[in-house]
mmCIF file of C-alpha atoms in Angstrom:
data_model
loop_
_atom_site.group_PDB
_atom_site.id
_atom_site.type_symbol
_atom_site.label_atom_id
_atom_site.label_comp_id
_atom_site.label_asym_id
_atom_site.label_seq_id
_atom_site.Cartn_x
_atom_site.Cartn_y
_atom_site.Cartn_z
ATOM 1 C CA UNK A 1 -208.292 -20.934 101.698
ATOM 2 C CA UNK A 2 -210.540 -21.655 105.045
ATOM 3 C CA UNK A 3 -213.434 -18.602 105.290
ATOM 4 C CA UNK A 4 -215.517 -17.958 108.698
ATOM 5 C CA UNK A 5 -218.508 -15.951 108.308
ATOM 6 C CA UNK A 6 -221.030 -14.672 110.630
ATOM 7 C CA UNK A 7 -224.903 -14.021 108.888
ATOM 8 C CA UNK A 8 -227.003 -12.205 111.375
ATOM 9 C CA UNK A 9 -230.630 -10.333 111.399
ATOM 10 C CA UNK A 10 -233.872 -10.916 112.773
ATOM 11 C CA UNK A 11 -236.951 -13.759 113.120
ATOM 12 C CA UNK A 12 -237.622 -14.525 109.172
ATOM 13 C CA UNK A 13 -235.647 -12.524 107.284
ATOM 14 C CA UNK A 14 -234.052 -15.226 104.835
ATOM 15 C CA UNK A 15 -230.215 -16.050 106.859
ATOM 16 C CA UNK A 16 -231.073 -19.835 106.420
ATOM 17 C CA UNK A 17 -231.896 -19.849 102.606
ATOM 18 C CA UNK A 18 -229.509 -17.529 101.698
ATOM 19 C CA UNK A 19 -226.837 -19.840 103.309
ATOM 20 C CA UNK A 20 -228.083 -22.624 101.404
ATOM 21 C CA UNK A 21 -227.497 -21.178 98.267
ATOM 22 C CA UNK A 22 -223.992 -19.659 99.231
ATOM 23 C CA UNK A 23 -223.089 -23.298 100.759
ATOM 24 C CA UNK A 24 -224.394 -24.249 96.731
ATOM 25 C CA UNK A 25 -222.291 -22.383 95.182
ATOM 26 C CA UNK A 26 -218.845 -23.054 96.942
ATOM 27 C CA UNK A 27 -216.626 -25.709 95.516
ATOM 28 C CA UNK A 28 -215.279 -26.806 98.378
ATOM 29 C CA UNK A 29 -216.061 -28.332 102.414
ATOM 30 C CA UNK A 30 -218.988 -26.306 104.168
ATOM 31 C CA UNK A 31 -219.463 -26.122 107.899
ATOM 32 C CA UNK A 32 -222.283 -24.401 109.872
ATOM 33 C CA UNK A 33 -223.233 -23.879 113.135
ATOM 34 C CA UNK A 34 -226.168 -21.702 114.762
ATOM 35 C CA UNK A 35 -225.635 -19.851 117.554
ATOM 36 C CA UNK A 36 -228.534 -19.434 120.269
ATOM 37 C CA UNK A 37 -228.619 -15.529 119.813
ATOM 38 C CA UNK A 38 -229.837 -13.254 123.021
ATOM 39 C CA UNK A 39 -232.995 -11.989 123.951
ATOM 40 C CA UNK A 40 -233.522 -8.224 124.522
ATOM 41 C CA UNK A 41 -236.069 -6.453 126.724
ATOM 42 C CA UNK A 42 -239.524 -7.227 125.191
ATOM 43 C CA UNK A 43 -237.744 -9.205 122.175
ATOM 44 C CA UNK A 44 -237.417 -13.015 123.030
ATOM 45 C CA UNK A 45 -235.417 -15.535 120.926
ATOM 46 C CA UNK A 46 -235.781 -18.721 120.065
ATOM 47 C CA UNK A 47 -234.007 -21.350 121.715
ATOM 48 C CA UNK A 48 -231.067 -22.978 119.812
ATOM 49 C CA UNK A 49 -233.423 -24.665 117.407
ATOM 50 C CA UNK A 50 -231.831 -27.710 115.540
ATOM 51 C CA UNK A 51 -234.556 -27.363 112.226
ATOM 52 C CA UNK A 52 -231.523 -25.074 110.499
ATOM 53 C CA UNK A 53 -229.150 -27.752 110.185
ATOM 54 C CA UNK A 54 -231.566 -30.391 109.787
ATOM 55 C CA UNK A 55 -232.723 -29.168 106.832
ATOM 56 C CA UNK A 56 -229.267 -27.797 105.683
ATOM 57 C CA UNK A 57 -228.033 -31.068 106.023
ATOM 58 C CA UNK A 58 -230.992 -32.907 103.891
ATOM 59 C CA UNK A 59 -230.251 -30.805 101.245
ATOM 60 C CA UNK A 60 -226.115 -30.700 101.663
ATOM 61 C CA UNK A 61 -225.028 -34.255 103.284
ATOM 62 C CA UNK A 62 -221.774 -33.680 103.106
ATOM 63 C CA UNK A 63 -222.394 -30.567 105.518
ATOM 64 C CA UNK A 64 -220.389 -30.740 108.729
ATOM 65 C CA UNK A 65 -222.090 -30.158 112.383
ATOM 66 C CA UNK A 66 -219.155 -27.674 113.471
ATOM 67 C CA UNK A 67 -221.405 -27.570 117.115
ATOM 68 C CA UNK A 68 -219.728 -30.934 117.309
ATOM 69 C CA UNK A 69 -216.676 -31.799 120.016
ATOM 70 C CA UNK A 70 -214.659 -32.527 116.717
ATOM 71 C CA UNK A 71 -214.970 -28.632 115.801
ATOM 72 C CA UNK A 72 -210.900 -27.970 116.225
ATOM 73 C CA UNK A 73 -210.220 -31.216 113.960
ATOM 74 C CA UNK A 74 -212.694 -29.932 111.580
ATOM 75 C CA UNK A 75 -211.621 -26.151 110.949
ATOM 76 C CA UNK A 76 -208.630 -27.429 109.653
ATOM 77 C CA UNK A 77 -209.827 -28.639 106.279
ATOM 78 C CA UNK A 78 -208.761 -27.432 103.262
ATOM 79 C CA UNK A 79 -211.035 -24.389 101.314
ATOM 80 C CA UNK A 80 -213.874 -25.114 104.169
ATOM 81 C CA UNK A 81 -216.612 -22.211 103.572
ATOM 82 C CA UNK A 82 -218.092 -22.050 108.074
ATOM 83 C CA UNK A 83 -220.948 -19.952 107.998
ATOM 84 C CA UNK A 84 -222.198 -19.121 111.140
ATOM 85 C CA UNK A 85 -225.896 -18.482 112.061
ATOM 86 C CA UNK A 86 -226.874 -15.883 114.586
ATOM 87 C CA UNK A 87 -230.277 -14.796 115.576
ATOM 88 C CA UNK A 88 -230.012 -10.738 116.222
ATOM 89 C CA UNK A 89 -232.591 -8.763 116.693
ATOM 90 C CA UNK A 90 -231.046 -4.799 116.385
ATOM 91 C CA UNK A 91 -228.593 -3.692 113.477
ATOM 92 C CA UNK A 92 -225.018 -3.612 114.825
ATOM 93 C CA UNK A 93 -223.844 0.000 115.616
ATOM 94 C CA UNK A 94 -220.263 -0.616 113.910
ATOM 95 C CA UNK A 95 -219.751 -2.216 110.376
ATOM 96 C CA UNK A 96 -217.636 -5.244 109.432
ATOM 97 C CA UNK A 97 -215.965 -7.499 112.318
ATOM 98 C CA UNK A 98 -216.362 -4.664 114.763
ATOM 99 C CA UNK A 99 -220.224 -5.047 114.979
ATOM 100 C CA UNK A 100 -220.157 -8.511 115.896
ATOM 101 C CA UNK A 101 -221.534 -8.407 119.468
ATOM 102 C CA UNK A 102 -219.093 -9.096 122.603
ATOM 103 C CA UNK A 103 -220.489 -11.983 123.972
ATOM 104 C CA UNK A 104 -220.753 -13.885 120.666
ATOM 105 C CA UNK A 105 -216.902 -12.900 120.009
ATOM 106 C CA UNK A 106 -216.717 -15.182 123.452
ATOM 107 C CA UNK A 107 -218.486 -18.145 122.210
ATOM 108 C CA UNK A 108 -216.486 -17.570 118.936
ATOM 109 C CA UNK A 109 -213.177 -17.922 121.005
ATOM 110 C CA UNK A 110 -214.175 -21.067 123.033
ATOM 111 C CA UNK A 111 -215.035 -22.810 120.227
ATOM 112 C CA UNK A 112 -211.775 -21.731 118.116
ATOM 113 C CA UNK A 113 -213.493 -19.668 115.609
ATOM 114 C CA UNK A 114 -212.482 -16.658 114.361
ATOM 115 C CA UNK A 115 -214.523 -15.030 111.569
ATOM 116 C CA UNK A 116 -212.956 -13.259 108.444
ATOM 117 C CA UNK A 117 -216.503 -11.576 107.373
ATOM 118 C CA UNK A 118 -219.567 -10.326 109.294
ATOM 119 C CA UNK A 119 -222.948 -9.609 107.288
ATOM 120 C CA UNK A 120 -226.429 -8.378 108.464
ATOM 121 C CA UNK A 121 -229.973 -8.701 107.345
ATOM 122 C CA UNK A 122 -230.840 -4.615 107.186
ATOM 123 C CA UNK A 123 -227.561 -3.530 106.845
ATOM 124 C CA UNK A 124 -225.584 -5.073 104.407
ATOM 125 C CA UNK A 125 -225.985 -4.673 100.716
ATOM 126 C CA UNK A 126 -225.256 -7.925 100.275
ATOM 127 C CA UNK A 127 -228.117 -9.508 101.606
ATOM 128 C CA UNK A 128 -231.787 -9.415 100.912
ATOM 129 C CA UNK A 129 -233.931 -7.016 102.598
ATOM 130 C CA UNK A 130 -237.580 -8.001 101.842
ATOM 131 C CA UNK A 131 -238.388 -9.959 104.993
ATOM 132 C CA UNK A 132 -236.460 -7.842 107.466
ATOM 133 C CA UNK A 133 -238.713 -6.872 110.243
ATOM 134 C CA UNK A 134 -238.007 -3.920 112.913
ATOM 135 C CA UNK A 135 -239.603 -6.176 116.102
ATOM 136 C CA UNK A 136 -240.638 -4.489 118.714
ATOM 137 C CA UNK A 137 -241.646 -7.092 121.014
ATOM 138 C CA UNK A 138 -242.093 -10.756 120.645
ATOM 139 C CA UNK A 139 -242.586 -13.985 122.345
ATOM 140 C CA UNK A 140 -241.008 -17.326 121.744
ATOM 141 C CA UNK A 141 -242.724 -20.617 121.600
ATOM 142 C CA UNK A 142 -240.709 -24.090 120.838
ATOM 143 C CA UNK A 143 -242.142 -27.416 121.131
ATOM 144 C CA UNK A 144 -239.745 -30.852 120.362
ATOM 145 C CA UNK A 145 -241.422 -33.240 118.646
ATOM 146 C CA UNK A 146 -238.904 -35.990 117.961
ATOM 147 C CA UNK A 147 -240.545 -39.491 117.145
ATOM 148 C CA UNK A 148 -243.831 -37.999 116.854
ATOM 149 C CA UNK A 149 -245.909 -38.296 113.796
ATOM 150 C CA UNK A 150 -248.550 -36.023 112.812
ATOM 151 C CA UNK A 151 -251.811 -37.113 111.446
ATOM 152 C CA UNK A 152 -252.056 -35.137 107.972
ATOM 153 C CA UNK A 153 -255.485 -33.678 108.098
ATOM 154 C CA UNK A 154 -254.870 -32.461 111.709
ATOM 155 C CA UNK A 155 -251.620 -30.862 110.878
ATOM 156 C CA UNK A 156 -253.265 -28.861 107.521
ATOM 157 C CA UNK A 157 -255.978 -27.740 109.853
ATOM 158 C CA UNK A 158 -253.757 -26.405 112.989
ATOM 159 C CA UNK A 159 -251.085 -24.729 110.155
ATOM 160 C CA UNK A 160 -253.979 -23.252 109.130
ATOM 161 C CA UNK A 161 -255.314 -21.877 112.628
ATOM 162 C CA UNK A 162 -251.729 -21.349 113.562
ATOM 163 C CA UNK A 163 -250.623 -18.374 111.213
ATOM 164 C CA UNK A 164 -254.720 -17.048 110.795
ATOM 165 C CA UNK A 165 -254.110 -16.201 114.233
ATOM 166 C CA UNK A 166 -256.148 -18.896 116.159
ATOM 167 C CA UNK A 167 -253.371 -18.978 118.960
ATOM 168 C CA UNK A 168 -251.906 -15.373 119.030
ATOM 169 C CA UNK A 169 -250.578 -13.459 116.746
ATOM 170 C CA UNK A 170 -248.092 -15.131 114.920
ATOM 171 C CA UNK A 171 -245.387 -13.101 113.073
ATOM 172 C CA UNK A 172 -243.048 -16.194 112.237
ATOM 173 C CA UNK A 173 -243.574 -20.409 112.636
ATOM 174 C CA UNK A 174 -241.090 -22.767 111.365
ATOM 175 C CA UNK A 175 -241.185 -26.243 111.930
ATOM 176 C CA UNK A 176 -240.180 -30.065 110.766
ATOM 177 C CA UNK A 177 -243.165 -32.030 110.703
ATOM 178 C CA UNK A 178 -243.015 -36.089 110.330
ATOM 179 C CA UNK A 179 -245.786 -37.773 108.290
ATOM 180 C CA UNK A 180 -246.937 -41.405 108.582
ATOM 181 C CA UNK A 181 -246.157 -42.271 104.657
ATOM 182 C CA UNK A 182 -242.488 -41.148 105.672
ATOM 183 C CA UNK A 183 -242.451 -38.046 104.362
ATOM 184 C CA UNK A 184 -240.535 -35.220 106.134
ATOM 185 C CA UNK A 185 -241.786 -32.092 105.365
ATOM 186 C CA UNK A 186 -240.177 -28.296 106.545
ATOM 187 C CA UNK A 187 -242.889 -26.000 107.046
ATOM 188 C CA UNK A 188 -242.504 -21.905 107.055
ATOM 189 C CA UNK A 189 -244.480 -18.855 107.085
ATOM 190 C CA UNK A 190 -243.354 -14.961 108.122
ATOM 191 C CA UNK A 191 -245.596 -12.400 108.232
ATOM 192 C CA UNK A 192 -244.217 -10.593 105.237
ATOM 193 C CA UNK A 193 -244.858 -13.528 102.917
ATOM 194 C CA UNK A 194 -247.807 -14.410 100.503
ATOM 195 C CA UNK A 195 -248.814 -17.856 102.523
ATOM 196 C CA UNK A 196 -247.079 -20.444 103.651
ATOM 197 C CA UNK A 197 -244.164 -22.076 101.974
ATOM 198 C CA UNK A 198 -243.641 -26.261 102.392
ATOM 199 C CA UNK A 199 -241.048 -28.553 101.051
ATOM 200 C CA UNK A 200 -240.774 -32.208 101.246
ATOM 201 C CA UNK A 201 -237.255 -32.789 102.161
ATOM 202 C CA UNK A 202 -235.068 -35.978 100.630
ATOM 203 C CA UNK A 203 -235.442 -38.354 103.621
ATOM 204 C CA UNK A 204 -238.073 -40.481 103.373
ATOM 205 C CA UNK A 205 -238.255 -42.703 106.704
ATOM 206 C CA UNK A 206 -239.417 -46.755 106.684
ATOM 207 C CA UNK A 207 -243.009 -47.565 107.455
ATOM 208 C CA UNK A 208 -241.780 -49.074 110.675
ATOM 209 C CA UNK A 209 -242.360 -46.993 113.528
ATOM 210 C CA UNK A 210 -241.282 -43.387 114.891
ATOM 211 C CA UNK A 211 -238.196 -42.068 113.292
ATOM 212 C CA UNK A 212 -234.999 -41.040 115.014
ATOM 213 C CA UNK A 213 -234.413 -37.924 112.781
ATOM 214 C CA UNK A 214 -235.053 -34.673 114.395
ATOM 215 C CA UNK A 215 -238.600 -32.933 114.322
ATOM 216 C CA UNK A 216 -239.538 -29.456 115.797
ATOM 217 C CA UNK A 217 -241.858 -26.310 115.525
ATOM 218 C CA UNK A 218 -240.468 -22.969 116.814
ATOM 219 C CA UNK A 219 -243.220 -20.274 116.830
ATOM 220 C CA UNK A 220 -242.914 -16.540 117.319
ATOM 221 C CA UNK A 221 -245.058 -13.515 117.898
ATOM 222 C CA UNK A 222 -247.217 -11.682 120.576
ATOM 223 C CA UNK A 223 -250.197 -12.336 122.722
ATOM 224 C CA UNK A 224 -249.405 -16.840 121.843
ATOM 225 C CA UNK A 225 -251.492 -19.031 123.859
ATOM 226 C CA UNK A 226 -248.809 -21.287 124.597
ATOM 227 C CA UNK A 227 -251.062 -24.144 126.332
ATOM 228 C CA UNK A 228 -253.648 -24.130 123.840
ATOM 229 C CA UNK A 229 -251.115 -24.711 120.922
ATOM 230 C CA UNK A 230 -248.908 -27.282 123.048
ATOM 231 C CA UNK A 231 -252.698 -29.245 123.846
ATOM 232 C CA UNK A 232 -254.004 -29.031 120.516
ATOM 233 C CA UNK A 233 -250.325 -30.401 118.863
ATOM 234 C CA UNK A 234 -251.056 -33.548 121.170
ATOM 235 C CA UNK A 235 -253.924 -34.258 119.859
ATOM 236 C CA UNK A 236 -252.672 -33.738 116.084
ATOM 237 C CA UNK A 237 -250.427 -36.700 116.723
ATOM 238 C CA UNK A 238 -250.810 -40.242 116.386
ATOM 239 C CA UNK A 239 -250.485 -43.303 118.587
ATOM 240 C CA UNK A 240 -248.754 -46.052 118.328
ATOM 241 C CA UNK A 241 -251.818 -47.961 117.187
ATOM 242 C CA UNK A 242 -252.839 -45.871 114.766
ATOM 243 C CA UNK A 243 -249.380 -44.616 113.226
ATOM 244 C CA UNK A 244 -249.256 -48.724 112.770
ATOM 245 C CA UNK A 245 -252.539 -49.138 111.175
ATOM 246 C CA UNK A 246 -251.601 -46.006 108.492
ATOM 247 C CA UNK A 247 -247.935 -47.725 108.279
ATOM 248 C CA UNK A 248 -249.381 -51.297 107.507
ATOM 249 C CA UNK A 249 -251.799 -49.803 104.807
ATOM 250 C CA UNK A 250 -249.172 -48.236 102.919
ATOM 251 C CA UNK A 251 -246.813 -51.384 102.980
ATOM 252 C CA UNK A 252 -249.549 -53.640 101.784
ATOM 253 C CA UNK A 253 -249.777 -51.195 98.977
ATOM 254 C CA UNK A 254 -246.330 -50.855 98.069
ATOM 255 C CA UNK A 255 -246.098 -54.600 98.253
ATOM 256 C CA UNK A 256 -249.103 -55.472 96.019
ATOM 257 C CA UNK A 257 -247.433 -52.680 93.717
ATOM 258 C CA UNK A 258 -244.473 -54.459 93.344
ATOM 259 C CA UNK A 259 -246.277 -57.770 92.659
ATOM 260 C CA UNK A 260 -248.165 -56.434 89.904
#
């Protein structure tokens, strides 16, 4: 039997790991998609970042992208679990189905979705409610960083800057970073949380240049100094020249390693 679910709730409050783990423990086909959410008067969201799925799919490749054009084709299959994501800032007024907000009911309908269970971060029993946060104003800050590669010590030192509140005051920052040894690492931190929390995902890219996989920071909070952060990223990053200098290093050393 096919389910549609809708998780909503605010910046940080846990929708994404929680829908790992529920995606973990159904036996059958999982689908997800993240909807774009809206911003409110003093409450900006994020745009439609693309670090949810990323990392859902790294740890669940058989995941389907229902944001695709195949979404009708892809409904159909048999005991599919679609969760999807929706970034909402305000607890719905009505319970169930009948809080799910108007417009997303639209996008719902366009994309031939119709959801069977609605749950909220603050209202729902179900769901956690350590990290839920009552916002009352907040900026949003997203930077693509596809193909870029950060130089390690750089990126430990801005992280570090970042949520001790060397830009702004930062209430959430998620982000995919890229590192020159091929490592992919998802890096997160919310206010509410003892520091931050980092996890090397499962793809590991070849030491031959910039990867096509998808990297991204999304930063919230109030008072951000978005051109500082943006100018300081840049110079976290490395060149061509360099990124091949660190790549040729390591595959000299993985190829004397497998001589010896």
């Amino acid at each position: 039997m096919s389910q549609t679910w809708i998780i909503s709730g605010p910046p940080g409050c846990g929708k994404t790991s929680w829908i790992l783990n529920t995606f973990k423990n159904h036996s059958g086909n999982c689908g997800y998609v993240r909807l774009g959410g809206y911003s409110e008067i003093n409450l900006e969201q994020a745009i439609n970042s693309k670090i949810d799925f990323a990392f859902l799919k790294d740890q669940i490749p058989n995941l389907l992208d229902l944001s695709s054009s195949k979404l009708p084709l892809e409904v159909e299959k048999e005991n599919i679990l679609i969760i999807i994501e929706f970034p909402q800032f305000f607890i719905p007024k009505f319970q169930g189905i009948s809080g799910i907000d108007l417009r997303v009911i639209k996008e719902l309908e366009i994309n031939n979705l119709q959801p069977n269970k609605y749950l909220h971060f603050g209202r729902d029993l179900e769901l956690p409610i350590k990290d839920t946060l009552d916002f009352k104003a907040i900026e949003s800050c997203s930077i693509d960083l596809k193909k870029n590669i950060w130089d390690p010590a750089s990126l430990n030192t801005f992280w570090f800057e970042l949520v001790n509140g060397a830009y702004g005051d930062v209430y959430r920052a998620k982000a995919l970073m890229n590192l020159p040894d091929g490592r992919y690492i998802l890096f997160n931190w919310i206010l509410t949380q003892k520091g931050s929390q980092y996890q090397t995902l499962n793809q590991v890219a070849p030491l031959n240049g910039r990867p096509e996989r998808h990297s991204e920071i999304v930063i919230q909070g109030k008072n951000l100094n978005f051109q500082l952060i943006k100018s300081t990223i840049n110079n976290c990053l490395l060149s061509d020249a360099v990124l091949e200098h660190h790549q040729a290093t390591l595959r000299n050393s993985q190829l004397q390693t497998s001589r010896n």
